[in-house]
XYZ file of C-alpha atoms in Angstrom:
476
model
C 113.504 54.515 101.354
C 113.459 57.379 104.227
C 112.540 60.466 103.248
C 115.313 63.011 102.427
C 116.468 64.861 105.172
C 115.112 68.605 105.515
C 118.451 69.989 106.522
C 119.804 68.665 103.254
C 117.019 70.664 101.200
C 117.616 73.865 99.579
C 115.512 77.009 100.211
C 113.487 75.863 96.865
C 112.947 72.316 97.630
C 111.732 73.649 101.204
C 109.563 75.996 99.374
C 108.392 72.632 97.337
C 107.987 71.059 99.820
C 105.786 73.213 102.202
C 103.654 74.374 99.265
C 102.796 70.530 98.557
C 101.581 69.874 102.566
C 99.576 73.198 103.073
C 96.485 73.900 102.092
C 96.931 77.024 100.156
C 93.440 78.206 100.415
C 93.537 78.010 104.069
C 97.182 79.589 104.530
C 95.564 82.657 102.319
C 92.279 82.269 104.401
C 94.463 82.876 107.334
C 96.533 85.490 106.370
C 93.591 87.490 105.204
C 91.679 87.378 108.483
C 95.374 88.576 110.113
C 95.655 91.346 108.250
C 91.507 92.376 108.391
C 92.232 92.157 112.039
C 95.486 94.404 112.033
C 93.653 97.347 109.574
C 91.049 96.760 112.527
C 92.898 97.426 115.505
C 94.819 100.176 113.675
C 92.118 101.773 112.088
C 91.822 104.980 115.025
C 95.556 106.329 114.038
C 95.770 105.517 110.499
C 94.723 108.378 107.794
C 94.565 105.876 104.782
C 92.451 102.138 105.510
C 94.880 99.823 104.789
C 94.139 97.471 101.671
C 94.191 93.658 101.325
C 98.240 92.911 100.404
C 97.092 90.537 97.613
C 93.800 89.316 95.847
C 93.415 85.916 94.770
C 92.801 85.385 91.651
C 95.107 85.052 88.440
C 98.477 86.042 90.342
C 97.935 84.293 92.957
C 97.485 80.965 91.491
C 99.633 81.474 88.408
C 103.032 82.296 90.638
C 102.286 79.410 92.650
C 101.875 77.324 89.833
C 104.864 78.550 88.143
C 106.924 78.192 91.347
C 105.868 74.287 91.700
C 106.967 73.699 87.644
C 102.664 73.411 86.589
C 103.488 76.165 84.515
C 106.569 77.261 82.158
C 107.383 80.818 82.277
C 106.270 81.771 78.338
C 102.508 80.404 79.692
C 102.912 82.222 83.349
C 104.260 85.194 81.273
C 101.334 85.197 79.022
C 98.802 85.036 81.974
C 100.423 88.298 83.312
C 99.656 90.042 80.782
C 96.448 89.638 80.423
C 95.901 90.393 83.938
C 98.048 93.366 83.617
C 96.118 94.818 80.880
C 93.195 94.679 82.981
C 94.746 97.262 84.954
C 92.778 96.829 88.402
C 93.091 100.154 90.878
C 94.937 98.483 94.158
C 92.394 101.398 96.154
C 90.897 99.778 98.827
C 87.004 99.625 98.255
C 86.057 101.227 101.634
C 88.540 103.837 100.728
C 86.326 104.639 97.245
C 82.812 104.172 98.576
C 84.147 107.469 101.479
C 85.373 109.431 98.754
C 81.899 109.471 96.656
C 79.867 110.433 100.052
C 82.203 113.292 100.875
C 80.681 116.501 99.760
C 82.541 119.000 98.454
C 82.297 121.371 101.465
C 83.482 118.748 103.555
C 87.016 117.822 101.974
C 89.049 120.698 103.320
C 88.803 122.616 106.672
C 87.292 126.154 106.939
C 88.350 128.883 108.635
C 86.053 128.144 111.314
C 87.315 124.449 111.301
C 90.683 123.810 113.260
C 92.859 121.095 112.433
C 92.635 119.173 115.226
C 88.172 119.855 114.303
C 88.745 118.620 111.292
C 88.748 114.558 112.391
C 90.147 111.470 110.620
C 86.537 110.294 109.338
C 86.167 113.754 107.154
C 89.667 113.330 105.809
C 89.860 113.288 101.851
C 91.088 109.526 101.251
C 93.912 108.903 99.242
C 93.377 108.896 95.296
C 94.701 106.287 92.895
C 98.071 107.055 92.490
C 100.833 105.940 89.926
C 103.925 106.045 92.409
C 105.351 102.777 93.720
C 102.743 100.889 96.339
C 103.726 97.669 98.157
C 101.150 94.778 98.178
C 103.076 93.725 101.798
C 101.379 94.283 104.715
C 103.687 96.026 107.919
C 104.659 92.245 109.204
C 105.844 91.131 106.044
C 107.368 93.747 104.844
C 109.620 93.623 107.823
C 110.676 90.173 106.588
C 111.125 91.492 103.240
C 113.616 94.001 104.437
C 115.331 90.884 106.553
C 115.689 89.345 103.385
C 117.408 92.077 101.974
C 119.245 92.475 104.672
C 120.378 88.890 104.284
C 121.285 89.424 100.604
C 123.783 92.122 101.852
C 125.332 90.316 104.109
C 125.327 87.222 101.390
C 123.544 84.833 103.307
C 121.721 83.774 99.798
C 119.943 80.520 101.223
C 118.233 82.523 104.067
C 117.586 85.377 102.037
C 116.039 83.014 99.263
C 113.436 81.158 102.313
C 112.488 84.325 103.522
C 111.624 84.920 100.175
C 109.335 81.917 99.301
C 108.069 82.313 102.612
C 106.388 85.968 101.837
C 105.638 84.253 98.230
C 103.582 81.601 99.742
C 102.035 84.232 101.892
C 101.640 86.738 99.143
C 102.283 85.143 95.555
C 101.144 88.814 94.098
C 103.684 90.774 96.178
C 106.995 92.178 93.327
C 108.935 92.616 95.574
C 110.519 89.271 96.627
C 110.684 88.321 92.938
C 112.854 91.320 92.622
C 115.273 90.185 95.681
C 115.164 86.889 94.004
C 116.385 88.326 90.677
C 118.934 90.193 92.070
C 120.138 86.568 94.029
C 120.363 84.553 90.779
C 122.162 87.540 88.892
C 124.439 86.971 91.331
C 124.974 83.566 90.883
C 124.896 83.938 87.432
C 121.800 82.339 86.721
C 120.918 85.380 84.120
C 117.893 83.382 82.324
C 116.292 82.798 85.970
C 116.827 86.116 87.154
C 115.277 87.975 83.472
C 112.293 85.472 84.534
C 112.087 86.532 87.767
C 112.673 90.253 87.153
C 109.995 89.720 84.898
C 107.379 88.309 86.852
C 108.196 91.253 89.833
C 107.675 93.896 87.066
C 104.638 93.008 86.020
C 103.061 91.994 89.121
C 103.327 95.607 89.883
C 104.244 97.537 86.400
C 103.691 101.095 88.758
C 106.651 100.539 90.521
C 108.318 99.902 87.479
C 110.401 103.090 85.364
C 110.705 103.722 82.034
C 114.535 102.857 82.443
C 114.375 99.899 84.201
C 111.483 98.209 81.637
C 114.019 99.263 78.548
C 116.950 98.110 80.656
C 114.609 94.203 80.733
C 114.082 94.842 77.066
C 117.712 94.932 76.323
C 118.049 91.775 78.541
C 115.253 89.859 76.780
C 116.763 90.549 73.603
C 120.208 89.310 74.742
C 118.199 85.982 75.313
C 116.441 86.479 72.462
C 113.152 86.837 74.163
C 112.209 89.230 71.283
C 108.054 89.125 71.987
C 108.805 89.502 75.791
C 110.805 92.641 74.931
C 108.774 94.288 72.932
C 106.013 93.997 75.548
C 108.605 95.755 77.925
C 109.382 98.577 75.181
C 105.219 98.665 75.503
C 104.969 98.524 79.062
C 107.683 101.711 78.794
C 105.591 103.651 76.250
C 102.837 103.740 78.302
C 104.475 106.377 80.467
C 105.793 108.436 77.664
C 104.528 107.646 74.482
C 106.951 110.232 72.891
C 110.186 108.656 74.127
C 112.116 108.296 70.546
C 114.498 105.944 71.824
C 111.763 103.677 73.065
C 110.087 103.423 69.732
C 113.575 102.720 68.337
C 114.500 100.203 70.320
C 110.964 98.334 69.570
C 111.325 98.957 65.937
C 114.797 96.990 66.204
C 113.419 94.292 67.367
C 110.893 93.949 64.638
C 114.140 94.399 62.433
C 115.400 91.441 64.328
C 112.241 89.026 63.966
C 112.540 89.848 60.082
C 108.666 90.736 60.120
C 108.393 93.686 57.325
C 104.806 94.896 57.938
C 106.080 95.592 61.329
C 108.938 97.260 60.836
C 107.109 99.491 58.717
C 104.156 100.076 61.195
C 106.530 100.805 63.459
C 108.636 103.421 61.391
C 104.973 105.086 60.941
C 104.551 105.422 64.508
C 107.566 106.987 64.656
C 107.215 109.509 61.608
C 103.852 110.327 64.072
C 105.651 111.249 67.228
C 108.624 112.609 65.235
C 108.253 113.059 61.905
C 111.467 114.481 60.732
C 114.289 113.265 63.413
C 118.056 114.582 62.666
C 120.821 112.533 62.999
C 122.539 109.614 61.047
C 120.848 106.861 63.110
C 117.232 107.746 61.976
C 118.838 108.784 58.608
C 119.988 105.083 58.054
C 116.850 103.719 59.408
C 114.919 105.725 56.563
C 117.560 104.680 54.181
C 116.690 100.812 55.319
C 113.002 101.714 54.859
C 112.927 103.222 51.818
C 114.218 100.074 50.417
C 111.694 98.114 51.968
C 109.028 100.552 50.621
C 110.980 99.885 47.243
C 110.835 95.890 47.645
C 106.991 96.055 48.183
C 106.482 98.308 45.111
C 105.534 101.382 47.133
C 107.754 103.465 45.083
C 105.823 106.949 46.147
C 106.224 106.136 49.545
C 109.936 105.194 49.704
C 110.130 108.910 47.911
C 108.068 110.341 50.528
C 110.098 109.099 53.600
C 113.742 110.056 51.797
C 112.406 113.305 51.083
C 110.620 113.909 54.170
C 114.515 113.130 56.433
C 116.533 114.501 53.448
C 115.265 118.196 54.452
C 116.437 117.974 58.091
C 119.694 115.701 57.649
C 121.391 118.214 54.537
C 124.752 117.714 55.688
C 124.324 113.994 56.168
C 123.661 113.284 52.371
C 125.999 111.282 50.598
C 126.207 110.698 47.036
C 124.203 107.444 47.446
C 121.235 108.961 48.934
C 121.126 111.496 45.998
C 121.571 108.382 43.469
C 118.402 106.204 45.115
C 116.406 109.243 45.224
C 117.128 110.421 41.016
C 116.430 106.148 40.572
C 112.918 106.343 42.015
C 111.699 109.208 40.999
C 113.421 108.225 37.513
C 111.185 105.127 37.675
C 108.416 106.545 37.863
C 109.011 109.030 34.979
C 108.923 111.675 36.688
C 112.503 113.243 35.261
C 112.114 116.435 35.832
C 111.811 116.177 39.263
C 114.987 113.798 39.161
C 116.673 116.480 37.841
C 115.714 118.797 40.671
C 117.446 116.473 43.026
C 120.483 116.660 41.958
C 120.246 120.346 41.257
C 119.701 120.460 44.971
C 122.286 118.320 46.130
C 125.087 117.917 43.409
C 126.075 121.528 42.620
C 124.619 121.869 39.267
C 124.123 125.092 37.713
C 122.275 126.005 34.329
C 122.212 128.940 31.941
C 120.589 130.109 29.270
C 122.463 132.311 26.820
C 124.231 134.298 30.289
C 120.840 133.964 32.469
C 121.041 131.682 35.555
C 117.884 129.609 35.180
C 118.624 127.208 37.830
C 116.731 127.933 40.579
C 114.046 128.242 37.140
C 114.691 124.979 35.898
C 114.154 123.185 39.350
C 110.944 125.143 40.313
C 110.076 124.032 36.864
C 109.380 127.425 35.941
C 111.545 127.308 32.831
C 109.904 128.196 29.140
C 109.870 125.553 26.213
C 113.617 126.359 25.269
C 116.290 124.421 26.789
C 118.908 126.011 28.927
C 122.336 126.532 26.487
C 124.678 125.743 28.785
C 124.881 123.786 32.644
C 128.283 123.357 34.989
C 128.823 120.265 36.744
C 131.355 120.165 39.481
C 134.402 118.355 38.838
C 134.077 116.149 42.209
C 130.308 115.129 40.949
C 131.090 110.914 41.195
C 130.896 109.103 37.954
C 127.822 107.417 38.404
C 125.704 110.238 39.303
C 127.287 111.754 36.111
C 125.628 108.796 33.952
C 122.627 109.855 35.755
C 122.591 113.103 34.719
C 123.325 112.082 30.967
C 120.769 110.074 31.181
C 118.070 112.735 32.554
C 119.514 114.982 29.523
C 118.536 112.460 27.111
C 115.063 111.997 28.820
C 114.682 115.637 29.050
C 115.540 116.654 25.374
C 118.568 118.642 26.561
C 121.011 117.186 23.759
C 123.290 120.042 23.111
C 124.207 119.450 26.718
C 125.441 116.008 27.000
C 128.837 115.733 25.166
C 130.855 118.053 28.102
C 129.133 115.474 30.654
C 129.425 112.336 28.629
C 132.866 113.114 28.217
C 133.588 113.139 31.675
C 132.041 109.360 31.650
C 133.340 108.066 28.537
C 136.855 109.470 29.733
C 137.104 106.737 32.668
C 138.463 103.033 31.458
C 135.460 101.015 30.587
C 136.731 98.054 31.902
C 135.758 99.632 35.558
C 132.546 101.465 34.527
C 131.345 99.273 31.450
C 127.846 99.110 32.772
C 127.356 102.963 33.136
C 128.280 102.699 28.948
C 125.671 100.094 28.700
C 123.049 102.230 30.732
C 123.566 105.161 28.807
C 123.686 103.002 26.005
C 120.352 101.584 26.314
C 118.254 105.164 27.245
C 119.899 106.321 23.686
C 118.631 103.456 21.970
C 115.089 103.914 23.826
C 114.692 107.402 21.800
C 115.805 106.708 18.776
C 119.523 107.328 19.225
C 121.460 104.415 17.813
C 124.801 106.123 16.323
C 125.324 107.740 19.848
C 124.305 104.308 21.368
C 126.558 102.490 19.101
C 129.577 104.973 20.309
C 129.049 103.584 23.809
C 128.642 99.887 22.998
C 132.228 99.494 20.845
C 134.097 99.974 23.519
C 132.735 97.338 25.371
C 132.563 94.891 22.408
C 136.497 95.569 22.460
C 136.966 94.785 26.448
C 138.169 91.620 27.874
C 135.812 91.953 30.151
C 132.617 92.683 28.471
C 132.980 91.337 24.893
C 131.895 87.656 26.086
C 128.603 89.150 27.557
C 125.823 88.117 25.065
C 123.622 91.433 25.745
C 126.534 93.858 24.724
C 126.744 92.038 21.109
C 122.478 91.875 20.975
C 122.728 95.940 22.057
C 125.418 96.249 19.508
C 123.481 94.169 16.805
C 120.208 95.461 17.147
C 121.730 99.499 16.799
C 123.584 98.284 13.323
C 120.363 96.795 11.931
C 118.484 100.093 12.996
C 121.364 102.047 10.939
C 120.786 99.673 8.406
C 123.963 97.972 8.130
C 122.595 94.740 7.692
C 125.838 92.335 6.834
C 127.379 93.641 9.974
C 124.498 93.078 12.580
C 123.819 89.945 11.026
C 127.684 88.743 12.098
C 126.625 90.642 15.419
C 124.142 88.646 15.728
């Protein structure tokens, strides 16, 4: 069969096919002596000695390799970074070895020094800098602005072997990747321009800003490259470990992989840079934790975050928030301090004889002797009054519950039937059983709630504590 025609090739299968026929060693070999000979010749008018473009080494061979299909782009991705965590300075090693012999004397001009005295070989070489730095040397990089140029004009194919072309030349250089991203967006190719974006940004992660690695991070979740974007929310936080929004964005995709223990790290490190953020988006993050803390049994700590964004959200409470809160604390016994909540957030005010002992009563400041009288606001929702019934019982306060309880018991138990059975149940706890059995007949009465076997044990159980023995035994 003849061989396929090179005009019918496309700029990859050219690059394919010159990659295959070449030598690479020697093409690099080449190139190297090239640009030696050019930092040479230049060396008299230049300020800065001009560094090898490229080194070989991981980059090098792993683009390559990736461009020829040897490697897929998870296992070139992988090899990135752990070359990129390495870090290496891109200062050229001549430029290093001058800046250790200068002394200090020697790095500026004196006032008996002119400017024109003060020659190239004394002048303070450049230090490592975080800016953007090409890896292209002058020639190339005049093909890489062809390219561009190319792009603009929409020549794509030439554009895309001018690219491959300084790839082959320089597999470490970003920036044809980046041209090469920008073709395939264009196409519409999205998956191989994120890879190629990608492999540009982390080939040189300098030239890279904090925008542009959340803006990948957004596209890698969209392709539900979760890892690869939380390495770019990583790569971000590295130049401003304080950015909020950065952390935020990570922590959502832990959210999204499902993985608890990181989700909750990640709140942490959060709570560290920030630890009381205002605003309903943190707000419902803490609510989502809290649960989680809940979940796991870390009951103290779900307290400790709600309380902690509670104090610098107050007008973003709702009713709910109150309600978890008064449940943990009221699960760990701790009823006084239940109580205080809702003092806090629900309006509640307590006297005794005409004192006000509220702000008493929720410093916890109050004597043995029960306040004689409290107020509850008429909007206070229904189940947040049970809750308050309840903490009554808990707390001793009886002569305070019927007002309350009346406001419960004076909804249809057909909609709230399981607040009666709460209340219900905490009466029967200490010892109350008439008051419990005043809750529990009109659910043994309801359509609704008269077939549920635990009403009629509830029911039975509070009639053989009364001693009415014929009746709980029917109960029964």
């Amino acid at each position: 069969m003849e061989p396929e025609n090179e005009e019918s090739l496309g700029p990859m299968d050219m690059f394919m096919v010159e990659t295959q026929t070449e030598t690479q060693a020697q093409t690099d070999q080449s190139h190297q002596d090239d640009v030696l000979e050019e930092t040479s010749d230049e060396e008299d008018s230049e300020d800065v000695p001009v560094s090898l473009p490229f080194r070989l080494g991981v980059e090098s061979d792993s683009t390559i390799r990736y461009l020829k299909g040897e490697l897929t782009f998870e296992e070139l991705s992988q090899m990135l970074e752990s070359k990129s965590e390495e870090e290496p300075s891109d200062e050229p090693v001549s430029a290093k070895l001058e800046l250790s012999a200068l002394k200090p004397d020697d790095s500026l001009p004196t006032s008996e020094t002119s400017i024109g005295e003060f020659t190239k070989d004394k002048l303070p070489r450049k230090r490592k800098s975080y800016g953007p730095r090409s890896r292209l040397p002058k020639d190339l990089a005049g093909l890489m602005g062809e390219a561009n140029l190319q792009f603009a004009r929409g020549q794509q194919d030439e554009a895309i072997k001018m690219c491959m072309e300084i790839i082959r030349l320089v597999p470490n250089a970003s920036e044809p990747f980046q041209t090469l991203a920008m073709i395939f967006e264009e196409q519409g190719n999205k998956e191989k321009a994120l890879q190629y974006s990608l492999i540009g940004a982390h080939l040189n992660p300098r030239m890279i800003s904090i925008e542009e690695w959340q803006s990948l991070a957004d596209s890698c979740i969209e392709q539900n490259l979760h890892q690869q974007a939380i390495k770019c929310y990583d790569k971000a936080l590295t130049r401003d470990s304080k950015f909020i929004e950065l952390h935020m964005g990570k922590l959502k995709v832990y959210n999204m992989l499902g993985n608890t223990k990181d989700v909750i790290k990640q709140y942490e490190n959060i709570r560290r840079v920030n630890h009381c953020q205002p605003g309903e988006t943190f707000l419902n993050l803490t609510r989502e934790i809290a649960k989680i803390y809940h979940s796991e049994g870390s009951t103290v700590n779900a307290i400790e975050v709600l309380t902690e964004v509670m104090s610098c959200n107050t007008d973003l409470i709702t009713p709910a928030d109150v309600n978890l809160m008064v449940e943990l604390f009221m699960e760990l016994k701790d009823y006084t301090s239940a109580l205080g909540i809702m003092i806090d957030h629900c309006g509640l005010k307590f006297k005794k004889d005409s004192l006000d002992v509220t702000e008493d009563l929720r410093r916890l400041q109050l004597d043995d002797s029960e306040p004689t009288s409290i107020t509850v606001p008429e909007t206070l929702p229904v189940d947040l009054q049970a809750k308050l019934v309840i903490l009554m019982i808990y707390l001793r306060y009886m002569d305070l519950i019927p007002p309350i309880l009346g406001l419960v018991t004076s909804r249809d138990p057909h909609e709230i039937g399981d607040l009666y059975l709460d209340i219900a149940e905490v009466y029967m706890e200490k010892g109350y059983y008439k008051e419990s059995l005043n809750l529990l007949k009109p659910l043994i009465d309801n359509e609704k709630y008269k077939v549920m076997a635990a009403i009629w044990l509830r029911y039975a159980e509070c009639l053989n504590a009364l001693g009415d023995f014929n009746k709980a035994a029917r109960a029964f």
